[in-house]
Amino acid sequence: NAGVTQTPKFQVLKTGQSMTLQCAQDMNHEYMSWYRQDPGMGLRLIHYSVGAGITDQGEVPNGYNVSRSTTEDFPLRLLSAAPSQTSVYFCASSSSGGTETQYFGPGTRLLVL
Amino acid sequence: SQQGEEDPQALSIQEGENATMNCSYKTSINNLQWYRQNSGRGLVHLILIRSNEREKHSGRLRVTLDTSKKSSSLLITASRAADTASYFCATVTGFQKLVFGTGTRLLVSP
């Protein structure tokens, strides 16, 4: 199993550009989530999904959209990138919801100029 | 808002020594989890302790939980250079949401 995969590994955007961060898992996990990690801030939950077709907001959802059309994939969209969105983004999945062990991807480092 | 705060923020020890990290949180929890993050990598789950448990072990790891003090500790015994990483506690307070602390950076020197 590849586990949780994320693409791209690194991306540079200009302010106002849009992009999609990809996340996929091959463990048949129902629960998937997106976090951002900033220096000194730990990880903060952006959006999460408890299954295909169901998404909900986390702690810092503004500026981000998500959808969940399949169990495997959970893309994160930035519609109009801002410098404040410069961060490292992690996708995670779990078989037992957000309250149990999370399996993390390797992360996407995003720089918005 | 951060639920958990780790202490110390940074810890430097020699190989073979024990490392202790603490996590304090603000509200009642369902469970508390510890994760490790190597530089530039994703987080790896280490151990989960539920609110009705007081202590758990996994290999060289020992986690304690004191719900009356709203605190947890992670002890790594006989540290190795490979234990060098950042360690995060994460608390579960509400449905489907994990809240992470700011982490402790551990450096284990040979």
PDB file of C-alpha atoms in Angstrom:
ATOM      1  CA  ASN A   1       0.000   0.000   0.000  1.00  0.00           C
ATOM      2  CA  ALA A   2       1.198   3.494  -0.813  1.00  0.00           C
ATOM      3  CA  GLY A   3      -0.774   4.892   2.140  1.00  0.00           C
ATOM      4  CA  VAL A   4      -1.563   8.596   1.797  1.00  0.00           C
ATOM      5  CA  THR A   5      -0.021  10.368  -1.171  1.00  0.00           C
ATOM      6  CA  GLN A   6       0.079  14.086  -1.903  1.00  0.00           C
ATOM      7  CA  THR A   7       0.989  16.027  -5.006  1.00  0.00           C
ATOM      8  CA  PRO A   8       2.740  18.268  -5.709  1.00  0.00           C
ATOM      9  CA  LYS A   9       5.548  18.219  -3.139  1.00  0.00           C
ATOM     10  CA  PHE A  10       6.299  21.885  -3.663  1.00  0.00           C
ATOM     11  CA  GLN A  11       4.496  24.709  -5.442  1.00  0.00           C
ATOM     12  CA  VAL A  12       5.059  28.418  -5.961  1.00  0.00           C
ATOM     13  CA  LEU A  13       2.052  30.576  -6.775  1.00  0.00           C
ATOM     14  CA  LYS A  14       1.473  34.228  -7.420  1.00  0.00           C
ATOM     15  CA  THR A  15      -1.171  36.075  -5.470  1.00  0.00           C
ATOM     16  CA  GLY A  16      -4.578  35.508  -7.048  1.00  0.00           C
ATOM     17  CA  GLN A  17      -3.709  32.270  -8.803  1.00  0.00           C
ATOM     18  CA  SER A  18      -5.685  29.123  -8.175  1.00  0.00           C
ATOM     19  CA  MET A  19      -4.538  25.581  -7.704  1.00  0.00           C
ATOM     20  CA  THR A  20      -5.582  22.194  -6.399  1.00  0.00           C
ATOM     21  CA  LEU A  21      -3.603  20.140  -3.924  1.00  0.00           C
ATOM     22  CA  GLN A  22      -4.172  16.466  -4.510  1.00  0.00           C
ATOM     23  CA  CYS A  23      -4.562  13.832  -1.829  1.00  0.00           C
ATOM     24  CA  ALA A  24      -5.221  10.146  -2.319  1.00  0.00           C
ATOM     25  CA  GLN A  25      -5.288   7.112  -0.046  1.00  0.00           C
ATOM     26  CA  ASP A  26      -5.456   3.426  -0.848  1.00  0.00           C
ATOM     27  CA  MET A  27      -6.503   2.127   2.563  1.00  0.00           C
ATOM     28  CA  ASN A  28     -10.264   2.444   1.968  1.00  0.00           C
ATOM     29  CA  HIS A  29     -10.518   4.989   4.781  1.00  0.00           C
ATOM     30  CA  GLU A  30     -13.793   6.841   5.099  1.00  0.00           C
ATOM     31  CA  TYR A  31     -12.379   9.805   7.002  1.00  0.00           C
ATOM     32  CA  MET A  32      -9.999  12.276   5.349  1.00  0.00           C
ATOM     33  CA  SER A  33      -8.816  15.692   6.390  1.00  0.00           C
ATOM     34  CA  TRP A  34      -6.578  18.613   5.481  1.00  0.00           C
ATOM     35  CA  TYR A  35      -4.284  20.481   7.862  1.00  0.00           C
ATOM     36  CA  ARG A  36      -1.930  23.377   7.465  1.00  0.00           C
ATOM     37  CA  GLN A  37       1.251  23.700   9.483  1.00  0.00           C
ATOM     38  CA  ASP A  38       2.818  27.061  10.172  1.00  0.00           C
ATOM     39  CA  PRO A  39       5.924  27.743  12.275  1.00  0.00           C
ATOM     40  CA  GLY A  40       5.076  27.852  15.969  1.00  0.00           C
ATOM     41  CA  MET A  41       1.401  27.077  15.318  1.00  0.00           C
ATOM     42  CA  GLY A  42       1.235  23.309  15.181  1.00  0.00           C
ATOM     43  CA  LEU A  43      -1.278  21.810  12.765  1.00  0.00           C
ATOM     44  CA  ARG A  44      -4.652  23.405  12.184  1.00  0.00           C
ATOM     45  CA  LEU A  45      -7.613  21.619  10.631  1.00  0.00           C
ATOM     46  CA  ILE A  46      -8.897  23.170   7.388  1.00  0.00           C
ATOM     47  CA  HIS A  47     -11.613  20.794   6.155  1.00  0.00           C
ATOM     48  CA  TYR A  48     -12.562  17.194   6.710  1.00  0.00           C
ATOM     49  CA  SER A  49     -14.776  14.521   5.201  1.00  0.00           C
ATOM     50  CA  VAL A  50     -16.445  11.542   6.853  1.00  0.00           C
ATOM     51  CA  GLY A  51     -17.189   9.852   3.542  1.00  0.00           C
ATOM     52  CA  ALA A  52     -17.811  10.362  -0.156  1.00  0.00           C
ATOM     53  CA  GLY A  53     -20.132  13.295  -0.715  1.00  0.00           C
ATOM     54  CA  ILE A  54     -19.791  14.648   2.831  1.00  0.00           C
ATOM     55  CA  THR A  55     -17.466  17.475   3.851  1.00  0.00           C
ATOM     56  CA  ASP A  56     -17.328  19.917   6.732  1.00  0.00           C
ATOM     57  CA  GLN A  57     -15.264  22.859   7.908  1.00  0.00           C
ATOM     58  CA  GLY A  58     -12.449  22.745  10.388  1.00  0.00           C
ATOM     59  CA  GLU A  59     -10.746  25.507  12.336  1.00  0.00           C
ATOM     60  CA  VAL A  60      -9.389  27.562   9.394  1.00  0.00           C
ATOM     61  CA  PRO A  61     -11.582  26.932   6.297  1.00  0.00           C
ATOM     62  CA  ASN A  62     -11.596  30.414   4.752  1.00  0.00           C
ATOM     63  CA  GLY A  63      -9.987  30.561   1.327  1.00  0.00           C
ATOM     64  CA  TYR A  64     -10.189  26.805   0.765  1.00  0.00           C
ATOM     65  CA  ASN A  65     -12.719  24.522  -0.924  1.00  0.00           C
ATOM     66  CA  VAL A  66     -12.981  20.760  -0.844  1.00  0.00           C
ATOM     67  CA  SER A  67     -15.089  18.039  -2.387  1.00  0.00           C
ATOM     68  CA  ARG A  68     -15.177  14.270  -1.957  1.00  0.00           C
ATOM     69  CA  SER A  69     -16.490  12.415  -4.971  1.00  0.00           C
ATOM     70  CA  THR A  70     -14.715   9.134  -4.218  1.00  0.00           C
ATOM     71  CA  THR A  71     -13.495   7.371  -1.097  1.00  0.00           C
ATOM     72  CA  GLU A  72      -9.893   7.557  -2.335  1.00  0.00           C
ATOM     73  CA  ASP A  73      -9.487  11.227  -3.223  1.00  0.00           C
ATOM     74  CA  PHE A  74      -9.863  14.457  -1.282  1.00  0.00           C
ATOM     75  CA  PRO A  75      -8.531  17.485  -3.205  1.00  0.00           C
ATOM     76  CA  LEU A  76      -8.046  20.885  -1.610  1.00  0.00           C
ATOM     77  CA  ARG A  77      -8.649  23.926  -3.796  1.00  0.00           C
ATOM     78  CA  LEU A  78      -7.265  27.412  -3.369  1.00  0.00           C
ATOM     79  CA  LEU A  79      -9.462  29.647  -5.515  1.00  0.00           C
ATOM     80  CA  SER A  80      -7.431  32.867  -5.195  1.00  0.00           C
ATOM     81  CA  ALA A  81      -4.132  32.339  -3.415  1.00  0.00           C
ATOM     82  CA  ALA A  82      -2.954  34.854  -0.827  1.00  0.00           C
ATOM     83  CA  PRO A  83       0.463  35.189   0.857  1.00  0.00           C
ATOM     84  CA  SER A  84      -1.207  34.193   4.140  1.00  0.00           C
ATOM     85  CA  GLN A  85      -1.755  30.761   2.626  1.00  0.00           C
ATOM     86  CA  THR A  86       1.984  30.126   2.437  1.00  0.00           C
ATOM     87  CA  SER A  87       2.321  27.009   4.534  1.00  0.00           C
ATOM     88  CA  VAL A  88       2.898  23.274   4.531  1.00  0.00           C
ATOM     89  CA  TYR A  89      -0.274  21.318   3.866  1.00  0.00           C
ATOM     90  CA  PHE A  90      -0.874  17.818   5.137  1.00  0.00           C
ATOM     91  CA  CYS A  91      -3.588  15.399   4.207  1.00  0.00           C
ATOM     92  CA  ALA A  92      -4.571  12.626   6.616  1.00  0.00           C
ATOM     93  CA  SER A  93      -6.929   9.681   6.647  1.00  0.00           C
ATOM     94  CA  SER A  94      -8.401   7.333   9.201  1.00  0.00           C
ATOM     95  CA  SER A  95     -10.590   4.260   9.213  1.00  0.00           C
ATOM     96  CA  SER A  96     -12.338   5.285  12.408  1.00  0.00           C
ATOM     97  CA  GLY A  97     -13.044   8.955  12.088  1.00  0.00           C
ATOM     98  CA  GLY A  98     -11.281  12.031  13.327  1.00  0.00           C
ATOM     99  CA  THR A  99     -11.047  10.789  16.875  1.00  0.00           C
ATOM    100  CA  GLU A 100      -8.726   7.896  16.172  1.00  0.00           C
ATOM    101  CA  THR A 101      -5.281   7.327  14.699  1.00  0.00           C
ATOM    102  CA  GLN A 102      -4.568   9.499  11.679  1.00  0.00           C
ATOM    103  CA  TYR A 103      -2.293   8.480   8.789  1.00  0.00           C
ATOM    104  CA  PHE A 104      -0.548  11.465   7.253  1.00  0.00           C
ATOM    105  CA  GLY A 105       0.778  12.146   3.794  1.00  0.00           C
ATOM    106  CA  PRO A 106       4.253  13.619   3.215  1.00  0.00           C
ATOM    107  CA  GLY A 107       2.959  17.164   2.771  1.00  0.00           C
ATOM    108  CA  THR A 108       2.880  19.889   0.118  1.00  0.00           C
ATOM    109  CA  ARG A 109       4.976  22.987   0.671  1.00  0.00           C
ATOM    110  CA  LEU A 110       3.223  26.029  -0.810  1.00  0.00           C
ATOM    111  CA  LEU A 111       4.750  29.458  -1.301  1.00  0.00           C
ATOM    112  CA  VAL A 112       2.492  32.316  -2.382  1.00  0.00           C
ATOM    113  CA  LEU A 113       4.301  35.413  -3.616  1.00  0.00           C
TER     114      LEU A 113
ATOM    115  CA  SER B   1      -7.046  28.258  18.942  1.00  0.00           C
ATOM    116  CA  GLN B   2      -4.568  25.755  20.331  1.00  0.00           C
ATOM    117  CA  GLN B   3      -5.944  23.186  22.740  1.00  0.00           C
ATOM    118  CA  GLY B   4      -2.667  21.549  23.677  1.00  0.00           C
ATOM    119  CA  GLU B   5       0.615  23.127  24.554  1.00  0.00           C
ATOM    120  CA  GLU B   6       3.796  21.115  24.776  1.00  0.00           C
ATOM    121  CA  ASP B   7       6.580  21.829  27.198  1.00  0.00           C
ATOM    122  CA  PRO B   8       9.454  22.296  26.715  1.00  0.00           C
ATOM    123  CA  GLN B   9       9.456  23.838  23.245  1.00  0.00           C
ATOM    124  CA  ALA B  10      12.905  22.353  22.655  1.00  0.00           C
ATOM    125  CA  LEU B  11      14.918  19.630  24.372  1.00  0.00           C
ATOM    126  CA  SER B  12      18.515  18.589  23.786  1.00  0.00           C
ATOM    127  CA  ILE B  13      19.907  15.386  25.305  1.00  0.00           C
ATOM    128  CA  GLN B  14      22.613  12.768  24.780  1.00  0.00           C
ATOM    129  CA  GLU B  15      22.023   9.286  23.413  1.00  0.00           C
ATOM    130  CA  GLY B  16      21.022   6.890  26.162  1.00  0.00           C
ATOM    131  CA  GLU B  17      19.302   9.532  28.259  1.00  0.00           C
ATOM    132  CA  ASN B  18      15.566   9.691  28.810  1.00  0.00           C
ATOM    133  CA  ALA B  19      13.453  12.433  27.243  1.00  0.00           C
ATOM    134  CA  THR B  20      10.259  13.710  28.819  1.00  0.00           C
ATOM    135  CA  MET B  21       7.789  15.985  27.090  1.00  0.00           C
ATOM    136  CA  ASN B  22       4.641  17.391  28.597  1.00  0.00           C
ATOM    137  CA  CYS B  23       1.321  18.423  27.112  1.00  0.00           C
ATOM    138  CA  SER B  24      -1.294  20.555  28.831  1.00  0.00           C
ATOM    139  CA  TYR B  25      -4.769  21.130  27.495  1.00  0.00           C
ATOM    140  CA  LYS B  26      -7.733  23.287  28.377  1.00  0.00           C
ATOM    141  CA  THR B  27     -10.989  21.349  28.097  1.00  0.00           C
ATOM    142  CA  SER B  28     -12.213  17.814  28.746  1.00  0.00           C
ATOM    143  CA  ILE B  29     -11.054  15.280  26.207  1.00  0.00           C
ATOM    144  CA  ASN B  30     -12.155  12.040  24.622  1.00  0.00           C
ATOM    145  CA  ASN B  31      -8.615  10.870  23.992  1.00  0.00           C
ATOM    146  CA  LEU B  32      -5.113  12.258  23.566  1.00  0.00           C
ATOM    147  CA  GLN B  33      -2.634  11.214  20.899  1.00  0.00           C
ATOM    148  CA  TRP B  34       1.092  11.695  20.421  1.00  0.00           C
ATOM    149  CA  TYR B  35       2.686  12.063  16.996  1.00  0.00           C
ATOM    150  CA  ARG B  36       6.266  12.332  15.770  1.00  0.00           C
ATOM    151  CA  GLN B  37       7.400  14.449  12.824  1.00  0.00           C
ATOM    152  CA  ASN B  38      10.828  14.085  11.303  1.00  0.00           C
ATOM    153  CA  SER B  39      12.149  17.181   9.584  1.00  0.00           C
ATOM    154  CA  GLY B  40      10.318  17.840   6.338  1.00  0.00           C
ATOM    155  CA  ARG B  41       8.097  14.781   6.675  1.00  0.00           C
ATOM    156  CA  GLY B  42       4.518  13.955   7.601  1.00  0.00           C
ATOM    157  CA  LEU B  43       3.382  13.044  11.083  1.00  0.00           C
ATOM    158  CA  VAL B  44       3.553   9.500  12.378  1.00  0.00           C
ATOM    159  CA  HIS B  45       1.197   8.263  15.062  1.00  0.00           C
ATOM    160  CA  LEU B  46       2.930   7.030  18.205  1.00  0.00           C
ATOM    161  CA  ILE B  47       0.317   6.280  20.823  1.00  0.00           C
ATOM    162  CA  LEU B  48      -3.301   6.997  21.764  1.00  0.00           C
ATOM    163  CA  ILE B  49      -4.511   7.165  25.356  1.00  0.00           C
ATOM    164  CA  ARG B  50      -8.179   7.413  26.223  1.00  0.00           C
ATOM    165  CA  SER B  51      -9.625   9.618  28.930  1.00  0.00           C
ATOM    166  CA  ASN B  52     -10.288   6.626  31.198  1.00  0.00           C
ATOM    167  CA  GLU B  53      -6.685   5.390  30.956  1.00  0.00           C
ATOM    168  CA  ARG B  54      -3.809   6.626  33.076  1.00  0.00           C
ATOM    169  CA  GLU B  55      -0.768   5.068  31.439  1.00  0.00           C
ATOM    170  CA  LYS B  56       0.186   3.289  28.218  1.00  0.00           C
ATOM    171  CA  HIS B  57       3.393   1.772  26.956  1.00  0.00           C
ATOM    172  CA  SER B  58       4.704   1.074  23.489  1.00  0.00           C
ATOM    173  CA  GLY B  59       8.272  -0.129  23.214  1.00  0.00           C
ATOM    174  CA  ARG B  60      10.494   2.649  24.619  1.00  0.00           C
ATOM    175  CA  LEU B  61       7.548   5.021  24.888  1.00  0.00           C
ATOM    176  CA  ARG B  62       5.508   5.625  27.997  1.00  0.00           C
ATOM    177  CA  VAL B  63       2.553   7.989  28.046  1.00  0.00           C
ATOM    178  CA  THR B  64       0.687   9.135  31.121  1.00  0.00           C
ATOM    179  CA  LEU B  65      -2.549  11.054  31.346  1.00  0.00           C
ATOM    180  CA  ASP B  66      -3.820  13.046  34.312  1.00  0.00           C
ATOM    181  CA  THR B  67      -7.296  14.312  33.485  1.00  0.00           C
ATOM    182  CA  SER B  68      -7.593  16.138  36.820  1.00  0.00           C
ATOM    183  CA  LYS B  69      -4.583  18.279  35.869  1.00  0.00           C
ATOM    184  CA  LYS B  70      -5.444  18.265  32.160  1.00  0.00           C
ATOM    185  CA  SER B  71      -1.968  17.111  31.291  1.00  0.00           C
ATOM    186  CA  SER B  72      -0.101  14.272  29.622  1.00  0.00           C
ATOM    187  CA  SER B  73       3.528  13.306  29.388  1.00  0.00           C
ATOM    188  CA  LEU B  74       5.534  11.346  26.845  1.00  0.00           C
ATOM    189  CA  LEU B  75       8.656   9.588  28.078  1.00  0.00           C
ATOM    190  CA  ILE B  76      11.170   8.180  25.617  1.00  0.00           C
ATOM    191  CA  THR B  77      13.634   5.912  27.388  1.00  0.00           C
ATOM    192  CA  ALA B  78      17.201   5.230  26.269  1.00  0.00           C
ATOM    193  CA  SER B  79      17.021   7.844  23.506  1.00  0.00           C
ATOM    194  CA  ARG B  80      18.743   7.301  20.175  1.00  0.00           C
ATOM    195  CA  ALA B  81      19.900   9.778  17.552  1.00  0.00           C
ATOM    196  CA  ALA B  82      17.043   8.485  15.366  1.00  0.00           C
ATOM    197  CA  ASP B  83      14.562   9.846  17.930  1.00  0.00           C
ATOM    198  CA  THR B  84      15.508  13.374  16.869  1.00  0.00           C
ATOM    199  CA  ALA B  85      12.212  14.871  15.677  1.00  0.00           C
ATOM    200  CA  SER B  86       9.361  17.113  16.708  1.00  0.00           C
ATOM    201  CA  TYR B  87       6.709  15.588  18.943  1.00  0.00           C
ATOM    202  CA  PHE B  88       3.103  16.756  19.015  1.00  0.00           C
ATOM    203  CA  CYS B  89       0.205  15.994  21.275  1.00  0.00           C
ATOM    204  CA  ALA B  90      -3.292  16.100  19.810  1.00  0.00           C
ATOM    205  CA  THR B  91      -6.510  16.156  21.758  1.00  0.00           C
ATOM    206  CA  VAL B  92      -9.961  15.034  20.741  1.00  0.00           C
ATOM    207  CA  THR B  93     -12.621  17.229  22.277  1.00  0.00           C
ATOM    208  CA  GLY B  94     -15.412  17.202  19.749  1.00  0.00           C
ATOM    209  CA  PHE B  95     -16.836  15.047  17.048  1.00  0.00           C
ATOM    210  CA  GLN B  96     -14.293  14.093  14.397  1.00  0.00           C
ATOM    211  CA  LYS B  97     -11.800  16.814  15.228  1.00  0.00           C
ATOM    212  CA  LEU B  98      -8.221  16.526  16.412  1.00  0.00           C
ATOM    213  CA  VAL B  99      -6.552  19.649  17.787  1.00  0.00           C
ATOM    214  CA  PHE B 100      -2.753  19.702  17.765  1.00  0.00           C
ATOM    215  CA  GLY B 101      -0.358  21.436  20.094  1.00  0.00           C
ATOM    216  CA  THR B 102       2.651  23.458  18.990  1.00  0.00           C
ATOM    217  CA  GLY B 103       5.167  20.662  19.496  1.00  0.00           C
ATOM    218  CA  THR B 104       8.449  19.882  21.244  1.00  0.00           C
ATOM    219  CA  ARG B 105      11.639  19.729  19.179  1.00  0.00           C
ATOM    220  CA  LEU B 106      13.866  16.936  20.466  1.00  0.00           C
ATOM    221  CA  LEU B 107      17.539  16.724  19.556  1.00  0.00           C
ATOM    222  CA  VAL B 108      19.410  13.583  20.559  1.00  0.00           C
ATOM    223  CA  SER B 109      23.154  13.877  20.124  1.00  0.00           C
ATOM    224  CA  PRO B 110      25.406  10.834  19.642  1.00  0.00           C
TER     225      PRO B 110
END
